[in-house]
Structure formats: structure tokens, C-alpha cells
Tab-separated table of C-alpha atoms in Angstrom:
chain	number	residue	atom	x	y	z
A	1	MET	CA	0.048	-0.054	-0.056
A	2	TYR	CA	1.043	3.536	-0.335
A	3	SER	CA	2.120	5.661	2.687
A	4	PRO	CA	4.009	8.991	2.820
A	5	SER	CA	7.643	8.619	3.203
A	6	THR	CA	8.373	12.115	4.515
A	7	PHE	CA	6.814	14.590	7.068
A	8	SER	CA	6.266	17.285	4.452
A	9	THR	CA	4.129	14.964	2.275
A	10	ALA	CA	2.175	13.760	5.271
A	11	LEU	CA	1.675	17.589	6.222
A	12	LEU	CA	0.486	18.572	2.867
A	13	MET	CA	-2.070	15.611	3.130
A	14	THR	CA	-3.421	16.743	6.477
A	15	ILE	CA	-3.844	20.232	5.122
A	16	ALA	CA	-5.624	18.883	2.136
A	17	SER	CA	-7.870	16.874	4.318
A	18	GLY	CA	-8.785	20.190	6.239
A	19	ILE	CA	-9.443	21.999	2.912
A	20	CYS	CA	-11.927	18.879	1.879
A	21	TRP	CA	-13.691	18.900	5.265
A	22	GLY	CA	-14.090	22.415	5.237
A	23	SER	CA	-15.537	22.449	1.669
A	24	TRP	CA	-17.753	19.547	1.253
A	25	ALA	CA	-20.705	21.287	3.020
A	26	ASN	CA	-20.873	23.825	0.091
A	27	SER	CA	-22.543	21.012	-1.996
A	28	TYR	CA	-25.504	21.131	0.266
A	29	LYS	CA	-25.511	24.921	0.388
A	30	GLY	CA	-25.691	24.728	-3.406
A	31	THR	CA	-28.916	22.443	-3.558
A	32	ARG	CA	-32.352	23.893	-4.184
A	33	GLY	CA	-35.183	22.596	-1.996
A	34	TYR	CA	-33.540	19.588	-0.899
A	35	ALA	CA	-33.769	18.421	2.700
A	36	PHE	CA	-30.261	17.460	4.084
A	37	ALA	CA	-31.754	14.122	5.189
A	38	LEU	CA	-32.326	13.321	1.711
A	39	PHE	CA	-29.121	14.903	0.395
A	40	TYR	CA	-27.388	12.829	3.058
A	41	TRP	CA	-28.138	9.351	1.142
A	42	ASP	CA	-26.343	10.852	-1.899
A	43	TYR	CA	-23.505	11.925	0.347
A	44	ILE	CA	-22.778	8.775	2.155
A	45	PHE	CA	-23.014	6.318	-0.688
A	46	SER	CA	-20.639	8.635	-2.727
A	47	ALA	CA	-18.259	8.686	0.112
A	48	LEU	CA	-18.083	4.984	0.521
A	49	ALA	CA	-17.381	4.721	-3.278
A	50	CYS	CA	-14.572	7.234	-3.019
A	51	THR	CA	-13.035	5.423	0.026
A	52	LEU	CA	-13.269	2.014	-1.718
A	53	LEU	CA	-11.488	3.568	-4.701
A	54	PHE	CA	-8.781	4.571	-2.479
A	55	ALA	CA	-8.645	1.093	-0.866
A	56	PHE	CA	-8.290	-0.934	-4.179
A	57	THR	CA	-5.854	1.378	-5.831
A	58	LEU	CA	-3.380	3.067	-3.228
A	59	GLY	CA	-4.562	0.601	-0.543
A	60	SER	CA	-3.698	-2.526	-2.436
A	61	HIS	CA	-0.539	-1.885	-4.345
A	62	GLY	CA	2.903	-1.194	-3.084
A	63	PRO	CA	5.630	-2.720	-1.035
A	64	LEU	CA	4.510	-1.357	2.339
A	65	GLY	CA	1.980	-3.124	4.841
A	66	GLU	CA	-0.844	-5.376	3.796
A	67	ALA	CA	-3.390	-5.022	0.940
A	68	PHE	CA	-6.594	-3.725	1.748
A	69	LEU	CA	-8.570	-7.252	1.401
A	70	ALA	CA	-5.606	-9.067	3.208
A	71	ASN	CA	-5.731	-6.634	6.118
A	72	LEU	CA	-9.431	-6.873	6.513
A	73	ALA	CA	-9.153	-10.724	6.671
A	74	ALA	CA	-6.343	-10.516	9.189
A	75	ALA	CA	-7.033	-7.721	11.439
A	76	ASP	CA	-8.163	-8.156	14.950
A	77	THR	CA	-12.151	-8.314	15.158
A	78	ALA	CA	-12.029	-5.776	17.922
A	79	ASN	CA	-10.398	-3.253	15.619
A	80	ILE	CA	-13.147	-3.793	12.804
A	81	LEU	CA	-15.734	-3.239	15.413
A	82	LEU	CA	-14.246	-0.204	16.645
A	83	ALA	CA	-13.924	1.308	13.310
A	84	LEU	CA	-17.573	0.619	12.442
A	85	LEU	CA	-18.635	2.297	15.937
A	86	ALA	CA	-16.356	5.343	15.137
A	87	GLY	CA	-18.230	5.635	11.881
A	88	ALA	CA	-21.478	5.444	13.470
A	89	ILE	CA	-20.774	8.140	16.168
A	90	PHE	CA	-19.403	10.442	13.391
A	91	ASN	CA	-22.491	9.932	11.149
A	92	VAL	CA	-24.859	11.325	14.077
A	93	ALA	CA	-22.435	14.030	14.511
A	94	ASN	CA	-22.265	14.969	10.803
A	95	ILE	CA	-26.057	14.892	10.495
A	96	LEU	CA	-26.156	17.348	13.430
A	97	LEU	CA	-23.545	19.467	11.858
A	98	VAL	CA	-25.535	19.800	8.681
A	99	ALA	CA	-28.482	20.854	10.818
A	100	GLY	CA	-26.425	23.382	12.754
A	101	MET	CA	-25.248	24.916	9.651
A	102	ASP	CA	-28.646	25.420	8.508
A	103	MET	CA	-29.412	27.086	11.712
A	104	THR	CA	-26.518	29.306	12.025
A	105	GLY	CA	-24.442	29.286	8.586
A	106	MET	CA	-21.244	27.951	7.765
A	107	ALA	CA	-19.334	30.599	9.334
A	108	VAL	CA	-20.421	29.726	12.827
A	109	ALA	CA	-21.277	26.042	12.588
A	110	PHE	CA	-17.680	24.748	11.657
A	111	PRO	CA	-15.603	26.870	13.864
A	112	VAL	CA	-17.950	25.822	16.778
A	113	SER	CA	-18.447	22.207	16.156
A	114	VAL	CA	-15.087	21.367	14.649
A	115	GLY	CA	-13.270	23.449	17.114
A	116	ILE	CA	-14.687	21.481	20.019
A	117	ALA	CA	-13.873	18.201	18.123
A	118	MET	CA	-10.384	19.308	17.699
A	119	VAL	CA	-9.965	19.822	21.397
A	120	GLU	CA	-11.727	16.465	22.576
A	121	GLY	CA	-10.607	14.339	19.705
A	122	THR	CA	-6.953	15.294	19.871
A	123	ALA	CA	-6.717	14.875	23.745
A	124	LEU	CA	-8.349	11.418	23.579
A	125	SER	CA	-6.546	10.306	20.376
A	126	TYR	CA	-3.110	11.150	22.202
A	127	ALA	CA	-4.173	9.153	25.384
A	128	ILE	CA	-3.989	6.153	23.123
A	129	GLN	CA	-1.176	7.076	20.825
A	130	PRO	CA	1.142	9.633	22.728
A	131	ARG	CA	3.163	10.503	19.620
A	132	GLY	CA	4.690	14.183	19.476
A	133	SER	CA	5.264	16.663	22.150
A	134	VAL	CA	2.404	16.946	24.450
A	135	TRP	CA	3.275	20.545	25.343
A	136	TYR	CA	3.004	21.558	21.707
A	137	ILE	CA	-0.078	19.746	21.404
A	138	VAL	CA	-1.745	21.351	24.567
A	139	GLY	CA	-0.540	24.712	23.370
A	140	GLY	CA	-2.228	24.151	20.100
A	141	ILE	CA	-5.391	23.002	21.742
A	142	GLY	CA	-5.313	26.339	23.890
A	143	LEU	CA	-5.049	28.365	20.790
A	144	ALA	CA	-7.867	26.521	19.074
A	145	VAL	CA	-10.247	27.183	22.229
A	146	ALA	CA	-9.270	31.060	21.754
A	147	ALA	CA	-10.254	30.904	18.248
A	148	ILE	CA	-13.716	29.470	19.184
A	149	ILE	CA	-14.243	32.198	21.492
A	150	PHE	CA	-13.455	34.583	19.020
A	151	ASP	CA	-15.738	33.116	16.586
A	152	GLY	CA	-18.562	33.179	19.269
A	153	PHE	CA	-17.805	36.804	19.801
A	154	ALA	CA	-18.219	37.662	16.101
A	155	TYR	CA	-21.383	35.777	15.936
A	156	SER	CA	-22.695	37.743	18.819
A	157	LYS	CA	-21.738	40.864	17.038
A	158	ARG	CA	-23.288	40.030	13.789
A	159	GLY	CA	-26.531	41.430	15.105
A	160	ALA	CA	-29.151	42.130	12.386
A	161	ALA	CA	-26.914	41.085	9.516
A	162	GLY	CA	-27.357	37.673	10.698
A	163	GLY	CA	-30.731	37.554	12.232
A	164	PRO	CA	-31.461	36.696	15.872
A	165	VAL	CA	-29.046	34.472	17.615
A	166	SER	CA	-30.445	30.884	17.726
A	167	ARG	CA	-29.560	29.205	20.915
A	168	LYS	CA	-30.917	25.945	19.465
A	169	GLY	CA	-28.523	26.311	16.775
A	170	LEU	CA	-25.648	26.743	18.954
A	171	THR	CA	-26.599	23.922	21.204
A	172	VAL	CA	-26.966	21.651	18.113
A	173	ASN	CA	-23.401	22.759	17.054
A	174	VAL	CA	-21.978	21.994	20.363
A	175	ILE	CA	-23.384	18.418	20.737
A	176	ALA	CA	-22.116	17.888	17.241
A	177	GLY	CA	-18.646	18.924	18.302
A	178	LEU	CA	-18.713	16.644	21.125
A	179	LEU	CA	-19.596	13.618	19.049
A	180	LEU	CA	-17.157	14.624	16.424
A	181	GLY	CA	-14.518	14.475	18.831
A	182	ALA	CA	-15.805	11.252	20.509
A	183	TYR	CA	-15.198	8.992	17.609
A	184	ALA	CA	-11.392	9.658	17.429
A	185	PRO	CA	-10.132	7.291	20.130
A	186	PHE	CA	-11.939	4.344	18.603
A	187	SER	CA	-10.305	4.921	15.088
A	188	THR	CA	-6.912	5.404	16.849
A	189	ARG	CA	-7.224	2.246	18.629
A	190	ALA	CA	-8.172	0.470	15.442
A	191	LEU	CA	-5.106	1.810	13.716
A	192	THR	CA	-2.502	1.235	16.536
A	193	ILE	CA	-3.370	-1.912	18.711
A	194	GLY	CA	-2.989	-5.620	18.139
A	195	HIS	CA	-3.306	-6.620	14.505
A	196	ALA	CA	-4.171	-2.962	13.426
A	197	LEU	CA	-6.143	-1.835	10.357
A	198	THR	CA	-4.221	-0.022	7.598
A	199	PRO	CA	-5.573	3.429	7.063
A	200	TYR	CA	-7.520	2.343	3.931
A	201	SER	CA	-9.277	-0.454	5.878
A	202	VAL	CA	-10.085	1.903	8.472
A	203	THR	CA	-11.558	4.418	6.266
A	204	VAL	CA	-13.777	2.088	4.493
A	205	LEU	CA	-14.987	0.453	7.526
A	206	PHE	CA	-15.578	3.986	9.155
A	207	VAL	CA	-17.795	4.881	6.211
A	208	VAL	CA	-19.618	1.389	6.163
A	209	GLY	CA	-20.467	2.228	9.946
A	210	ALA	CA	-21.720	5.497	9.138
A	211	LEU	CA	-23.873	4.187	6.376
A	212	PHE	CA	-25.370	1.605	8.694
A	213	CYS	CA	-26.019	4.049	11.383
A	214	CYS	CA	-27.873	6.187	8.534
A	215	CYS	CA	-30.444	3.405	8.450
A	216	PHE	CA	-31.515	4.543	11.767
A	217	ALA	CA	-30.317	8.053	12.487
A	218	ASN	CA	-31.049	9.482	9.215
A	219	VAL	CA	-34.396	7.811	8.924
A	220	HIS	CA	-35.228	9.433	12.286
A	221	PHE	CA	-34.295	12.900	11.380
A	222	MET	CA	-36.165	12.432	8.200
A	223	ARG	CA	-39.428	11.873	10.141
A	224	ASN	CA	-38.225	14.239	12.997
A	225	PRO	CA	-35.950	16.836	11.554
A	226	LEU	CA	-34.317	19.695	13.527
A	227	VAL	CA	-34.882	22.088	10.660
A	228	GLY	CA	-37.876	22.376	8.284
A	229	GLU	CA	-40.528	19.585	7.848
A	230	SER	CA	-40.478	15.948	7.683
A	231	VAL	CA	-39.619	14.244	4.502
A	232	LYS	CA	-40.213	10.877	2.873
A	233	PHE	CA	-38.095	8.731	0.694
A	234	SER	CA	-40.169	9.519	-2.514
A	235	GLY	CA	-38.586	13.056	-2.193
A	236	PHE	CA	-35.270	11.545	-3.031
A	237	PHE	CA	-36.549	10.040	-6.289
A	238	LYS	CA	-38.503	13.344	-7.050
A	239	THR	CA	-35.611	15.849	-6.749
A	240	SER	CA	-33.512	17.093	-9.590
A	241	ALA	CA	-30.366	15.880	-11.019
A	242	ARG	CA	-28.593	18.876	-9.817
A	243	ASN	CA	-29.541	18.133	-6.264
A	244	HIS	CA	-28.392	14.434	-6.714
A	245	LEU	CA	-25.027	15.657	-8.139
A	246	MET	CA	-24.550	18.130	-5.378
A	247	GLY	CA	-24.764	15.170	-2.845
A	248	VAL	CA	-22.361	13.113	-4.887
A	249	VAL	CA	-19.812	15.891	-5.177
A	250	GLY	CA	-19.990	16.470	-1.337
A	251	GLY	CA	-19.332	12.772	-0.666
A	252	ILE	CA	-16.490	12.514	-2.936
A	253	VAL	CA	-14.863	15.660	-1.525
A	254	TRP	CA	-15.355	14.489	2.097
A	255	GLY	CA	-14.273	10.984	1.112
A	256	ILE	CA	-10.924	12.282	-0.192
A	257	GLY	CA	-10.447	14.488	2.759
A	258	THR	CA	-10.866	11.456	5.129
A	259	SER	CA	-8.724	9.140	3.196
A	260	VAL	CA	-5.989	11.099	2.979
A	261	ASN	CA	-6.086	12.122	6.664
A	262	PHE	CA	-6.093	8.481	7.849
A	263	ILE	CA	-3.310	7.787	5.359
A	264	ALA	CA	-1.159	10.721	6.827
A	265	ALA	CA	-1.968	9.414	10.164
A	266	GLY	CA	0.090	6.213	9.549
A	267	PHE	CA	3.020	8.492	9.313
A	268	VAL	CA	2.659	11.207	11.869
A	269	GLY	CA	0.192	9.587	14.149
A	270	VAL	CA	-3.496	10.202	14.665
A	271	PRO	CA	-3.413	13.112	17.289
A	272	ILE	CA	-1.206	15.303	14.765
A	273	SER	CA	-3.127	14.311	11.603
A	274	TYR	CA	-6.578	14.776	13.119
A	275	SER	CA	-5.950	18.148	14.807
A	276	ILE	CA	-4.146	19.526	11.759
A	277	GLY	CA	-7.184	18.375	9.629
A	278	GLN	CA	-9.361	20.244	11.876
A	279	SER	CA	-8.254	23.441	10.123
A	280	ALA	CA	-11.565	22.846	8.375
A	281	PRO	CA	-13.471	25.824	10.201
A	282	MET	CA	-11.131	28.109	8.565
A	283	VAL	CA	-11.954	26.911	5.032
A	284	ALA	CA	-15.607	26.797	5.932
A	285	ALA	CA	-15.503	30.307	7.335
A	286	LEU	CA	-14.056	31.678	4.295
A	287	TRP	CA	-16.823	29.983	2.172
A	288	GLY	CA	-19.432	31.356	4.549
A	289	ILE	CA	-17.923	34.853	4.496
A	290	PHE	CA	-17.050	35.564	0.860
A	291	VAL	CA	-19.289	33.129	-1.073
A	292	TRP	CA	-22.305	32.817	1.084
A	293	LYS	CA	-22.234	36.380	2.360
A	294	GLU	CA	-23.195	35.201	5.920
A	295	PHE	CA	-21.727	38.424	7.432
A	296	ALA	CA	-22.749	40.739	4.748
A	297	GLY	CA	-23.703	44.040	6.628
A	298	ALA	CA	-22.238	43.051	9.799
A	299	PRO	CA	-20.422	45.616	11.935
A	300	SER	CA	-16.663	46.044	11.888
A	301	VAL	CA	-16.136	44.774	15.112
A	302	ALA	CA	-17.572	41.266	13.896
A	303	MET	CA	-15.186	41.205	11.167
A	304	ARG	CA	-12.401	42.040	13.526
A	305	TYR	CA	-13.197	39.155	15.772
A	306	LEU	CA	-13.261	36.838	12.817
A	307	VAL	CA	-9.777	37.983	11.842
A	308	LEU	CA	-8.620	37.070	15.224
A	309	MET	CA	-10.386	33.704	14.877
A	310	PHE	CA	-8.446	32.955	11.715
A	311	VAL	CA	-4.919	34.076	13.472
A	312	PHE	CA	-5.548	31.846	16.367
A	313	TYR	CA	-6.562	28.911	14.374
A	314	ILE	CA	-3.472	29.214	12.102
A	315	ALA	CA	-1.376	29.457	15.035
A	316	ALA	CA	-2.897	26.398	16.727
A	317	ILE	CA	-2.391	24.191	13.572
A	318	SER	CA	1.214	25.571	13.194
A	319	VAL	CA	2.136	24.725	16.853
A	320	ILE	CA	0.632	21.214	16.569
A	321	ALA	CA	2.572	20.581	13.457
A	322	LEU	CA	5.683	21.408	15.282
A	323	ALA	CA	4.752	18.639	17.776
A	324	TYR	CA	6.097	15.852	15.584
A	325	ASN	CA	9.705	16.849	15.554
A	326	ALA	CA	9.674	18.434	19.146
């Protein structure tokens, strides 16, 4: 299988994962009259197809490690189950993240949810795989917390430009963040202990777990949505080809980001790869501000807080990257 041979390559892969994770939600923003619970079916099946493509190409050829199918056959059953469980937890978190994005916008939902996940997921992953300087990682987490706080200030100062503050939306974002961080230790365990899974195997199982969870969680949210009215499966078949295409694009972009993040984790360790990948909020905020105009007309003080959010997120990622060689 393929694995990066240098830190610079792995670092570029983690940054690419952050760009993908921060961009995939634009595909949902680009739909027209398509409930996110229906959009999610296009998204999750496309993500699975994307990760399988990685597994049967880069994950099955090369001198390093076990090929994808051979690894699945030999890996510890506990690791397989943990990878599936990680995907199921992620799936619920991701559904809530999309709902939170609907309520508060990308510029708010991603920094709050993914910022919380960065703190929690990095800490829990490091407890299982203590690779890199703990002080640099703790410092980076502290800077990320500051970025989250500044983003909250920006949201509170947005005022009439963004409509009234939605406590429900912020609550959904916080819960999504806690769940997004909770899956990390399970995937870390599956990648590192016993007869471990390869990055390609864990990625595929992760998405399979998410898809299985969809049969319960997504169906529930179709009937009891957090935003809008309930929907039926018939709506999936009646919507436009454009809406289906947007779902497919979103799944592929997320699938690429997830695959390269796990591949990089095989070299630098999950805590570092995961935390740098959480640069997604900066990317999402840029989309929200410059493309979707979520802060159009906001007072200058809100924009200053957003600038501080970007500065502290960049500093957090930089410090965590230094943890590898410290």
C-alpha cells in the first residue's frame, strides 16, 4: 500500500484533508429545495465509493504493509468493530453539523463544532497514541479554544446582519462537536493496537459504520427534522439531477479528505493528523464569508473578531505541526 515517506508529504495531506472537510458542505448549500436528510443519502453512498476506490488502488498496491482485503481478513475483530463504531458516532455528529449549519450558517457551525471536536478528539487520541510533544499539542489546543471564543464573539456581534441568535442552533453545534471528537479514540485504537487496520481499511469500515447508522439515525431525522418539515423517501426520487449531483460531489470531497487524513495518520500519528485536519473551520468560514455572504452588513467589530479567529486557528495548527519533531 502507499504511505507517505516524509513529514512534508504527510503534512500536505493533512492540510488537504482540512480543505476537503471544510468545503464539502458547500455542495449542500448549492442544492435547491432538497432536505439535508435526503441529500445525506447521496453524500454517504458517494463517500463509500470514494473510499473504496482509494482502498482498491493505493491501498492494495505497493511494498508497504498489507493490501486492503488481506488486512481486513487478518485484522483483530475488535479493531473492525471499533472502526464501525467510530463511523456510526461520526454519522450522528455529521447529521447534526449539517442541521447546525442550516440554523447558524457555515461561518459559525464549523468553527464551533469542529473546534470543540479538535480539542476533545486530539486529547483522547493522544491518550491512546502519545506521539509528538504533549506540550506543543496542549498549546495548540489552547489556541484553538481561543479561536472558538473569538468566533462566538463574532457571531454575537453580527446582529441584524445575521438575524437573531439561535440558541438551539448553537446547542446543536456544540453537541455535534462533542460527538465529532468522541469517535477519534476508537479509530485511533483500530489503527494502532493488536493486528491493526491499515489507514485504507479503517477508512472504508468507518464509512460502512456511518452508512449502517444512517439506516436508523437519518431515517429518524427524516421523520423528526431539527430544521424544516419531515420528508419521505419519495422526495429522494423526485428531486432534480442537480441536487443528486451536489450530494455526490459532497460525498466525494469528504471521502478524499477522510482518506488522505487517515493515510497521513499512519506516518505522523492520529493526534497530529486529526488536529491539523481540523483546519476545516477556517476553510468553511472563508466560504461562508466570501461566497455565501453570511456576514454581509455585519459591523466592523464582528469582522475583527473573525480575523482573530483565523489568526488563532492558524497558530494552533502551526504549533501542533511542530509537535511531530519537538
